Tab-separated table of C-alpha atoms in Angstrom:
chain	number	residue	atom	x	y	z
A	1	UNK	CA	0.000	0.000	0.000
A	2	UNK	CA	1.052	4.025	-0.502
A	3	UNK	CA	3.038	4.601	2.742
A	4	UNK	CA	3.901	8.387	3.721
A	5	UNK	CA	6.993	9.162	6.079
A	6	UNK	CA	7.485	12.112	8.301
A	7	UNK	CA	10.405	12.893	9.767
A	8	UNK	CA	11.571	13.925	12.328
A	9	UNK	CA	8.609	12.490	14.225
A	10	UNK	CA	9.751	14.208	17.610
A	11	UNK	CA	11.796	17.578	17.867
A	12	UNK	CA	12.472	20.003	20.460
A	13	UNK	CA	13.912	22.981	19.738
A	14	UNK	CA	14.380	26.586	21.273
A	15	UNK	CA	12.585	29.237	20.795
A	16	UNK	CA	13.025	31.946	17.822
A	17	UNK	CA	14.695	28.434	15.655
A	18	UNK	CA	13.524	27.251	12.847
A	19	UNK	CA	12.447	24.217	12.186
A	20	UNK	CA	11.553	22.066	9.055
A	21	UNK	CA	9.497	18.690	8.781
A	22	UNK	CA	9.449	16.699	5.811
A	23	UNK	CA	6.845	14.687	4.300
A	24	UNK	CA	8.026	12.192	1.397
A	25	UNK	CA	5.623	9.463	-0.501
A	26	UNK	CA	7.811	6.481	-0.363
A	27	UNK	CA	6.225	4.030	-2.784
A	28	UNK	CA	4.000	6.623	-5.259
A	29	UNK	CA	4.052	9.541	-6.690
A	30	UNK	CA	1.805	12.392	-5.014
A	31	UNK	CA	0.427	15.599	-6.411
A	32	UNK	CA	-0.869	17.045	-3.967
A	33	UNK	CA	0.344	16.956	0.031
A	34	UNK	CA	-1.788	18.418	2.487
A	35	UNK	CA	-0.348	19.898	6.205
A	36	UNK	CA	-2.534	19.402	8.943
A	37	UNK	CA	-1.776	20.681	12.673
A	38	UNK	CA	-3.602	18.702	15.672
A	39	UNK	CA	-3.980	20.209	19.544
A	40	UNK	CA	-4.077	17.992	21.784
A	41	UNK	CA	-7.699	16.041	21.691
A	42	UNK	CA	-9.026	18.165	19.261
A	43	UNK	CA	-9.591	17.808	15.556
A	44	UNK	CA	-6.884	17.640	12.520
A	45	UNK	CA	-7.335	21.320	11.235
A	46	UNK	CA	-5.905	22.073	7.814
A	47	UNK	CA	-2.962	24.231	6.973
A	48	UNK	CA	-1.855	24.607	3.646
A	49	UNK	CA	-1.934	22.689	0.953
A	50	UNK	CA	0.772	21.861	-1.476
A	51	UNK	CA	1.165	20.929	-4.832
A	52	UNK	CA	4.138	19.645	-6.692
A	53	UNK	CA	6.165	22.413	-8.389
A	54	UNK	CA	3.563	25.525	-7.589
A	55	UNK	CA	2.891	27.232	-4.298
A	56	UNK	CA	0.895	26.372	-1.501
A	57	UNK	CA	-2.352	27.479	-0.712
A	58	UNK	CA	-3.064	28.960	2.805
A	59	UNK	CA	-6.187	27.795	4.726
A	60	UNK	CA	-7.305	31.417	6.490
A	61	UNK	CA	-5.539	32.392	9.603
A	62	UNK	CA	-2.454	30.262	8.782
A	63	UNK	CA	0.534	32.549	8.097
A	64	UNK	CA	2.521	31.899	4.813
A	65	UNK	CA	5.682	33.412	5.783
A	66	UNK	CA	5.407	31.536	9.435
A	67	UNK	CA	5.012	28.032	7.755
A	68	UNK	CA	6.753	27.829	4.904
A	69	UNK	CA	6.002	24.978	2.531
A	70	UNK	CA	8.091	23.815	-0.238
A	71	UNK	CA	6.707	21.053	-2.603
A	72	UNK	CA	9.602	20.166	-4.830
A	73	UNK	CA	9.241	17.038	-6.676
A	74	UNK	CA	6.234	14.515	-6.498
A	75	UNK	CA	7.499	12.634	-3.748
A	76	UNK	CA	9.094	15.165	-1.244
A	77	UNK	CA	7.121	18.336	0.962
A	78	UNK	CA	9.054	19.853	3.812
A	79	UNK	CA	7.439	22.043	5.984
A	80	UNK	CA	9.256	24.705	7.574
A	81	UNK	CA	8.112	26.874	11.063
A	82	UNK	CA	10.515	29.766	11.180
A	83	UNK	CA	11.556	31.954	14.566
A	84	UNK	CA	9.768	29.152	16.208
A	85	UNK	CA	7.518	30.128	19.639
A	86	UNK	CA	6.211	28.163	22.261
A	87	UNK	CA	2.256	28.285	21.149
A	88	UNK	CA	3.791	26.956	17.959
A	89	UNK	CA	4.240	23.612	19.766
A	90	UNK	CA	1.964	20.858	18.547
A	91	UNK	CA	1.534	17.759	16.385
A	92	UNK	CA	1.898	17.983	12.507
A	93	UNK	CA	0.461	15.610	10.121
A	94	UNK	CA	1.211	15.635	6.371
A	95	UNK	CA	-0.802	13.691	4.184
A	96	UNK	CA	-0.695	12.610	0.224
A	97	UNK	CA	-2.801	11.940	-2.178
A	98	UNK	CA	-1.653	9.781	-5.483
A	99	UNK	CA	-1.747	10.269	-9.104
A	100	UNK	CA	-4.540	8.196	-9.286
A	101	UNK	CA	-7.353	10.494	-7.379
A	102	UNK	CA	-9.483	8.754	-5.880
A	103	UNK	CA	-9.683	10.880	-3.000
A	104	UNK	CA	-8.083	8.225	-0.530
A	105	UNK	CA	-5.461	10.472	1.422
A	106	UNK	CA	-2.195	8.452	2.935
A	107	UNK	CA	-0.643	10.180	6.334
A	108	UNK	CA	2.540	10.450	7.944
A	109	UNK	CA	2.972	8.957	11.436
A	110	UNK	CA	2.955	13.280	12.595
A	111	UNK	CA	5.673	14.817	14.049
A	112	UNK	CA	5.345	16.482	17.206
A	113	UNK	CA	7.350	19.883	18.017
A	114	UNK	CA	8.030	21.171	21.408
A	115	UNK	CA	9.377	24.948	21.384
A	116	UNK	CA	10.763	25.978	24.587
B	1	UNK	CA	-18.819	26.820	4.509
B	2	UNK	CA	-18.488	23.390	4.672
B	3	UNK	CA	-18.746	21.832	8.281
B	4	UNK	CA	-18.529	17.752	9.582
B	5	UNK	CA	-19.791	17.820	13.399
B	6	UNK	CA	-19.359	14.260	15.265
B	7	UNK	CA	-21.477	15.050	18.687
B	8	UNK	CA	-19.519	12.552	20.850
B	9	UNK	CA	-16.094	12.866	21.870
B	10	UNK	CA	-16.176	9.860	23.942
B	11	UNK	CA	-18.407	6.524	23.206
B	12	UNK	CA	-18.008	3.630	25.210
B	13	UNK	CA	-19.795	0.100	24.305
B	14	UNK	CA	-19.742	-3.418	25.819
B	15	UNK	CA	-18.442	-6.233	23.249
B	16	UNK	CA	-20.950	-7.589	20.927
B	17	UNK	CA	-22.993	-4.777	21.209
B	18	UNK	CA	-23.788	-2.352	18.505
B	19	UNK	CA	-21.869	0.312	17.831
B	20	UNK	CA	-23.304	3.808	15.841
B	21	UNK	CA	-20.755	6.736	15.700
B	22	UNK	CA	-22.689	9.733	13.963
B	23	UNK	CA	-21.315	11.873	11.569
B	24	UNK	CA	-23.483	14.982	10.514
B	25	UNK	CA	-22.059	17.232	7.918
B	26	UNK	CA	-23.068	20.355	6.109
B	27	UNK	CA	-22.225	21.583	2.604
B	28	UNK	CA	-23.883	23.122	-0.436
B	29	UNK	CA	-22.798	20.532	-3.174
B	30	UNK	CA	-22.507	16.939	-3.396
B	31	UNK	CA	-20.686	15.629	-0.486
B	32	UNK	CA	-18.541	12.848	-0.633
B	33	UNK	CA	-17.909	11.288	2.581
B	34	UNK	CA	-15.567	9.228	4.488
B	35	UNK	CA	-14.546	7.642	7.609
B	36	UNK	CA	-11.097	7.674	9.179
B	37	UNK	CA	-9.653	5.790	12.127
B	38	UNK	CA	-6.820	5.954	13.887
B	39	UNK	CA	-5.610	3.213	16.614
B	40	UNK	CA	-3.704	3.456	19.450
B	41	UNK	CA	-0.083	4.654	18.162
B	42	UNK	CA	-0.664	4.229	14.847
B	43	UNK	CA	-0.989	6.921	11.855
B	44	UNK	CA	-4.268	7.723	10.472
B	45	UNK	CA	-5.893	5.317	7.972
B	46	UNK	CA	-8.929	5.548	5.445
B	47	UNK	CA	-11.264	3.000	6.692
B	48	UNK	CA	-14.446	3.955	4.247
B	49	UNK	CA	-15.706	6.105	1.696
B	50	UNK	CA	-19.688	6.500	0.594
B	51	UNK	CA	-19.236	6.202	-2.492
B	52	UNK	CA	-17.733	2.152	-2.396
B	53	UNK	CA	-20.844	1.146	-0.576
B	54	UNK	CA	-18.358	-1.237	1.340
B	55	UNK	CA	-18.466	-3.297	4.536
B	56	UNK	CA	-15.063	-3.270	6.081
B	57	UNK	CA	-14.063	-4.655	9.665
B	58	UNK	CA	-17.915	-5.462	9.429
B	59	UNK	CA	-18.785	-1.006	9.666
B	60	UNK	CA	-21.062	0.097	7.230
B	61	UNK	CA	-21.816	3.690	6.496
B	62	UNK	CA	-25.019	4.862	4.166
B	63	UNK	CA	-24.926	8.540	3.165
B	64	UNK	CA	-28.423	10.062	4.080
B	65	UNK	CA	-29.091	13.050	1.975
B	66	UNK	CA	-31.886	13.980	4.054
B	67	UNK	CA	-30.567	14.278	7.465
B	68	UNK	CA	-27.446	15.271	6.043
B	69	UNK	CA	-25.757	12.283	8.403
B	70	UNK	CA	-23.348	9.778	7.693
B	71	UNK	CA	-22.909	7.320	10.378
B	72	UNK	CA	-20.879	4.445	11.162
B	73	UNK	CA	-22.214	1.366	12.505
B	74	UNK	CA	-21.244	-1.968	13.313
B	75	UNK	CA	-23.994	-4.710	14.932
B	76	UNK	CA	-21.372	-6.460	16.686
B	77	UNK	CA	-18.284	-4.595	18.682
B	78	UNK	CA	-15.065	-5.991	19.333
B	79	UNK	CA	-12.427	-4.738	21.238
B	80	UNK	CA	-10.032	-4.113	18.615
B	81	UNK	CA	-12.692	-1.710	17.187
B	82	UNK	CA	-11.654	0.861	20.065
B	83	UNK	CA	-9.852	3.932	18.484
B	84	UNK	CA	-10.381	7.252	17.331
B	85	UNK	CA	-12.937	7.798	14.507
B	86	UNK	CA	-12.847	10.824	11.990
B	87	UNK	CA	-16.008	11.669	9.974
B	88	UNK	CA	-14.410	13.786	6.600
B	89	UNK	CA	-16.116	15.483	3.933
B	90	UNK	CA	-13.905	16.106	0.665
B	91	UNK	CA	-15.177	19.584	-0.838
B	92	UNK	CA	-15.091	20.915	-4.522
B	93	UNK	CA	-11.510	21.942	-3.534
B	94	UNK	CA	-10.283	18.378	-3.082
B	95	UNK	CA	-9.614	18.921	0.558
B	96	UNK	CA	-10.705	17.264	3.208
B	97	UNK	CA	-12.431	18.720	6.087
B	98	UNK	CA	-12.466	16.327	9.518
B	99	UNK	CA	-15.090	16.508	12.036
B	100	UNK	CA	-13.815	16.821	15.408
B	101	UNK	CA	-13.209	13.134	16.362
B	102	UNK	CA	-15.171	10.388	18.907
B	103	UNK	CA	-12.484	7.904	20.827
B	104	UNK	CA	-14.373	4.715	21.031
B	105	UNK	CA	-13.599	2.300	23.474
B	106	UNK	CA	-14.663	-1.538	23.606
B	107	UNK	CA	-15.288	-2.885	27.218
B	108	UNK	CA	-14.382	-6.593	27.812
Protein backbone atom coordinates (compact mmCIF):
# COMPACT_ATOMS: atom_id res chain seq x y z
CA UNK A 1 0.00 0.00 0.00
CA UNK A 2 1.05 4.02 -0.50
CA UNK A 3 3.04 4.60 2.74
CA UNK A 4 3.90 8.39 3.72
CA UNK A 5 6.99 9.16 6.08
CA UNK A 6 7.49 12.11 8.30
CA UNK A 7 10.41 12.89 9.77
CA UNK A 8 11.57 13.92 12.33
CA UNK A 9 8.61 12.49 14.23
CA UNK A 10 9.75 14.21 17.61
CA UNK A 11 11.80 17.58 17.87
CA UNK A 12 12.47 20.00 20.46
CA UNK A 13 13.91 22.98 19.74
CA UNK A 14 14.38 26.59 21.27
CA UNK A 15 12.58 29.24 20.80
CA UNK A 16 13.02 31.95 17.82
CA UNK A 17 14.69 28.43 15.65
CA UNK A 18 13.52 27.25 12.85
CA UNK A 19 12.45 24.22 12.19
CA UNK A 20 11.55 22.07 9.06
CA UNK A 21 9.50 18.69 8.78
CA UNK A 22 9.45 16.70 5.81
CA UNK A 23 6.85 14.69 4.30
CA UNK A 24 8.03 12.19 1.40
CA UNK A 25 5.62 9.46 -0.50
CA UNK A 26 7.81 6.48 -0.36
CA UNK A 27 6.23 4.03 -2.78
CA UNK A 28 4.00 6.62 -5.26
CA UNK A 29 4.05 9.54 -6.69
CA UNK A 30 1.81 12.39 -5.01
CA UNK A 31 0.43 15.60 -6.41
CA UNK A 32 -0.87 17.04 -3.97
CA UNK A 33 0.34 16.96 0.03
CA UNK A 34 -1.79 18.42 2.49
CA UNK A 35 -0.35 19.90 6.20
CA UNK A 36 -2.53 19.40 8.94
CA UNK A 37 -1.78 20.68 12.67
CA UNK A 38 -3.60 18.70 15.67
CA UNK A 39 -3.98 20.21 19.54
CA UNK A 40 -4.08 17.99 21.78
CA UNK A 41 -7.70 16.04 21.69
CA UNK A 42 -9.03 18.16 19.26
CA UNK A 43 -9.59 17.81 15.56
CA UNK A 44 -6.88 17.64 12.52
CA UNK A 45 -7.34 21.32 11.24
CA UNK A 46 -5.91 22.07 7.81
CA UNK A 47 -2.96 24.23 6.97
CA UNK A 48 -1.85 24.61 3.65
CA UNK A 49 -1.93 22.69 0.95
CA UNK A 50 0.77 21.86 -1.48
CA UNK A 51 1.17 20.93 -4.83
CA UNK A 52 4.14 19.65 -6.69
CA UNK A 53 6.17 22.41 -8.39
CA UNK A 54 3.56 25.53 -7.59
CA UNK A 55 2.89 27.23 -4.30
CA UNK A 56 0.90 26.37 -1.50
CA UNK A 57 -2.35 27.48 -0.71
CA UNK A 58 -3.06 28.96 2.81
CA UNK A 59 -6.19 27.79 4.73
CA UNK A 60 -7.30 31.42 6.49
CA UNK A 61 -5.54 32.39 9.60
CA UNK A 62 -2.45 30.26 8.78
CA UNK A 63 0.53 32.55 8.10
CA UNK A 64 2.52 31.90 4.81
CA UNK A 65 5.68 33.41 5.78
CA UNK A 66 5.41 31.54 9.43
CA UNK A 67 5.01 28.03 7.76
CA UNK A 68 6.75 27.83 4.90
CA UNK A 69 6.00 24.98 2.53
CA UNK A 70 8.09 23.81 -0.24
CA UNK A 71 6.71 21.05 -2.60
CA UNK A 72 9.60 20.17 -4.83
CA UNK A 73 9.24 17.04 -6.68
CA UNK A 74 6.23 14.52 -6.50
CA UNK A 75 7.50 12.63 -3.75
CA UNK A 76 9.09 15.17 -1.24
CA UNK A 77 7.12 18.34 0.96
CA UNK A 78 9.05 19.85 3.81
CA UNK A 79 7.44 22.04 5.98
CA UNK A 80 9.26 24.71 7.57
CA UNK A 81 8.11 26.87 11.06
CA UNK A 82 10.51 29.77 11.18
CA UNK A 83 11.56 31.95 14.57
CA UNK A 84 9.77 29.15 16.21
CA UNK A 85 7.52 30.13 19.64
CA UNK A 86 6.21 28.16 22.26
CA UNK A 87 2.26 28.29 21.15
CA UNK A 88 3.79 26.96 17.96
CA UNK A 89 4.24 23.61 19.77
CA UNK A 90 1.96 20.86 18.55
CA UNK A 91 1.53 17.76 16.38
CA UNK A 92 1.90 17.98 12.51
CA UNK A 93 0.46 15.61 10.12
CA UNK A 94 1.21 15.64 6.37
CA UNK A 95 -0.80 13.69 4.18
CA UNK A 96 -0.69 12.61 0.22
CA UNK A 97 -2.80 11.94 -2.18
CA UNK A 98 -1.65 9.78 -5.48
CA UNK A 99 -1.75 10.27 -9.10
CA UNK A 100 -4.54 8.20 -9.29
CA UNK A 101 -7.35 10.49 -7.38
CA UNK A 102 -9.48 8.75 -5.88
CA UNK A 103 -9.68 10.88 -3.00
CA UNK A 104 -8.08 8.22 -0.53
CA UNK A 105 -5.46 10.47 1.42
CA UNK A 106 -2.19 8.45 2.94
CA UNK A 107 -0.64 10.18 6.33
CA UNK A 108 2.54 10.45 7.94
CA UNK A 109 2.97 8.96 11.44
CA UNK A 110 2.95 13.28 12.60
CA UNK A 111 5.67 14.82 14.05
CA UNK A 112 5.34 16.48 17.21
CA UNK A 113 7.35 19.88 18.02
CA UNK A 114 8.03 21.17 21.41
CA UNK A 115 9.38 24.95 21.38
CA UNK A 116 10.76 25.98 24.59
CA UNK B 1 -18.82 26.82 4.51
CA UNK B 2 -18.49 23.39 4.67
CA UNK B 3 -18.75 21.83 8.28
CA UNK B 4 -18.53 17.75 9.58
CA UNK B 5 -19.79 17.82 13.40
CA UNK B 6 -19.36 14.26 15.26
CA UNK B 7 -21.48 15.05 18.69
CA UNK B 8 -19.52 12.55 20.85
CA UNK B 9 -16.09 12.87 21.87
CA UNK B 10 -16.18 9.86 23.94
CA UNK B 11 -18.41 6.52 23.21
CA UNK B 12 -18.01 3.63 25.21
CA UNK B 13 -19.79 0.10 24.31
CA UNK B 14 -19.74 -3.42 25.82
CA UNK B 15 -18.44 -6.23 23.25
CA UNK B 16 -20.95 -7.59 20.93
CA UNK B 17 -22.99 -4.78 21.21
CA UNK B 18 -23.79 -2.35 18.50
CA UNK B 19 -21.87 0.31 17.83
CA UNK B 20 -23.30 3.81 15.84
CA UNK B 21 -20.75 6.74 15.70
CA UNK B 22 -22.69 9.73 13.96
CA UNK B 23 -21.32 11.87 11.57
CA UNK B 24 -23.48 14.98 10.51
CA UNK B 25 -22.06 17.23 7.92
CA UNK B 26 -23.07 20.36 6.11
CA UNK B 27 -22.22 21.58 2.60
CA UNK B 28 -23.88 23.12 -0.44
CA UNK B 29 -22.80 20.53 -3.17
CA UNK B 30 -22.51 16.94 -3.40
CA UNK B 31 -20.69 15.63 -0.49
CA UNK B 32 -18.54 12.85 -0.63
CA UNK B 33 -17.91 11.29 2.58
CA UNK B 34 -15.57 9.23 4.49
CA UNK B 35 -14.55 7.64 7.61
CA UNK B 36 -11.10 7.67 9.18
CA UNK B 37 -9.65 5.79 12.13
CA UNK B 38 -6.82 5.95 13.89
CA UNK B 39 -5.61 3.21 16.61
CA UNK B 40 -3.70 3.46 19.45
CA UNK B 41 -0.08 4.65 18.16
CA UNK B 42 -0.66 4.23 14.85
CA UNK B 43 -0.99 6.92 11.85
CA UNK B 44 -4.27 7.72 10.47
CA UNK B 45 -5.89 5.32 7.97
CA UNK B 46 -8.93 5.55 5.44
CA UNK B 47 -11.26 3.00 6.69
CA UNK B 48 -14.45 3.96 4.25
CA UNK B 49 -15.71 6.11 1.70
CA UNK B 50 -19.69 6.50 0.59
CA UNK B 51 -19.24 6.20 -2.49
CA UNK B 52 -17.73 2.15 -2.40
CA UNK B 53 -20.84 1.15 -0.58
CA UNK B 54 -18.36 -1.24 1.34
CA UNK B 55 -18.47 -3.30 4.54
CA UNK B 56 -15.06 -3.27 6.08
CA UNK B 57 -14.06 -4.65 9.66
CA UNK B 58 -17.91 -5.46 9.43
CA UNK B 59 -18.78 -1.01 9.67
CA UNK B 60 -21.06 0.10 7.23
CA UNK B 61 -21.82 3.69 6.50
CA UNK B 62 -25.02 4.86 4.17
CA UNK B 63 -24.93 8.54 3.17
CA UNK B 64 -28.42 10.06 4.08
CA UNK B 65 -29.09 13.05 1.97
CA UNK B 66 -31.89 13.98 4.05
CA UNK B 67 -30.57 14.28 7.47
CA UNK B 68 -27.45 15.27 6.04
CA UNK B 69 -25.76 12.28 8.40
CA UNK B 70 -23.35 9.78 7.69
CA UNK B 71 -22.91 7.32 10.38
CA UNK B 72 -20.88 4.44 11.16
CA UNK B 73 -22.21 1.37 12.50
CA UNK B 74 -21.24 -1.97 13.31
CA UNK B 75 -23.99 -4.71 14.93
CA UNK B 76 -21.37 -6.46 16.69
CA UNK B 77 -18.28 -4.59 18.68
CA UNK B 78 -15.07 -5.99 19.33
CA UNK B 79 -12.43 -4.74 21.24
CA UNK B 80 -10.03 -4.11 18.62
CA UNK B 81 -12.69 -1.71 17.19
CA UNK B 82 -11.65 0.86 20.07
CA UNK B 83 -9.85 3.93 18.48
CA UNK B 84 -10.38 7.25 17.33
CA UNK B 85 -12.94 7.80 14.51
CA UNK B 86 -12.85 10.82 11.99
CA UNK B 87 -16.01 11.67 9.97
CA UNK B 88 -14.41 13.79 6.60
CA UNK B 89 -16.12 15.48 3.93
CA UNK B 90 -13.90 16.11 0.67
CA UNK B 91 -15.18 19.58 -0.84
CA UNK B 92 -15.09 20.91 -4.52
CA UNK B 93 -11.51 21.94 -3.53
CA UNK B 94 -10.28 18.38 -3.08
CA UNK B 95 -9.61 18.92 0.56
CA UNK B 96 -10.70 17.26 3.21
CA UNK B 97 -12.43 18.72 6.09
CA UNK B 98 -12.47 16.33 9.52
CA UNK B 99 -15.09 16.51 12.04
CA UNK B 100 -13.81 16.82 15.41
CA UNK B 101 -13.21 13.13 16.36
CA UNK B 102 -15.17 10.39 18.91
CA UNK B 103 -12.48 7.90 20.83
CA UNK B 104 -14.37 4.72 21.03
CA UNK B 105 -13.60 2.30 23.47
CA UNK B 106 -14.66 -1.54 23.61
CA UNK B 107 -15.29 -2.89 27.22
CA UNK B 108 -14.38 -6.59 27.81
Amino acid sequence: GAVVSQHPSRVICKSGTSVKIECRSLDFQATTMFWYRQFPKQSLMLMATSNEGSKATYEQGVEKDKFLINHASLTLSTLTVTSAHPEDSSFYICSARGLWNTGELFFGEGSRLTVL
Amino acid sequence: AQRVTQPEKLLSVFKGAPVELKCNYSYSGSPELFWYVQYSRQRLQLLLRHISRESIKGFTADLNKGETSFHLKKPFAQEEDSAMYYCALKDGAQKLVFGQGTRLTINP
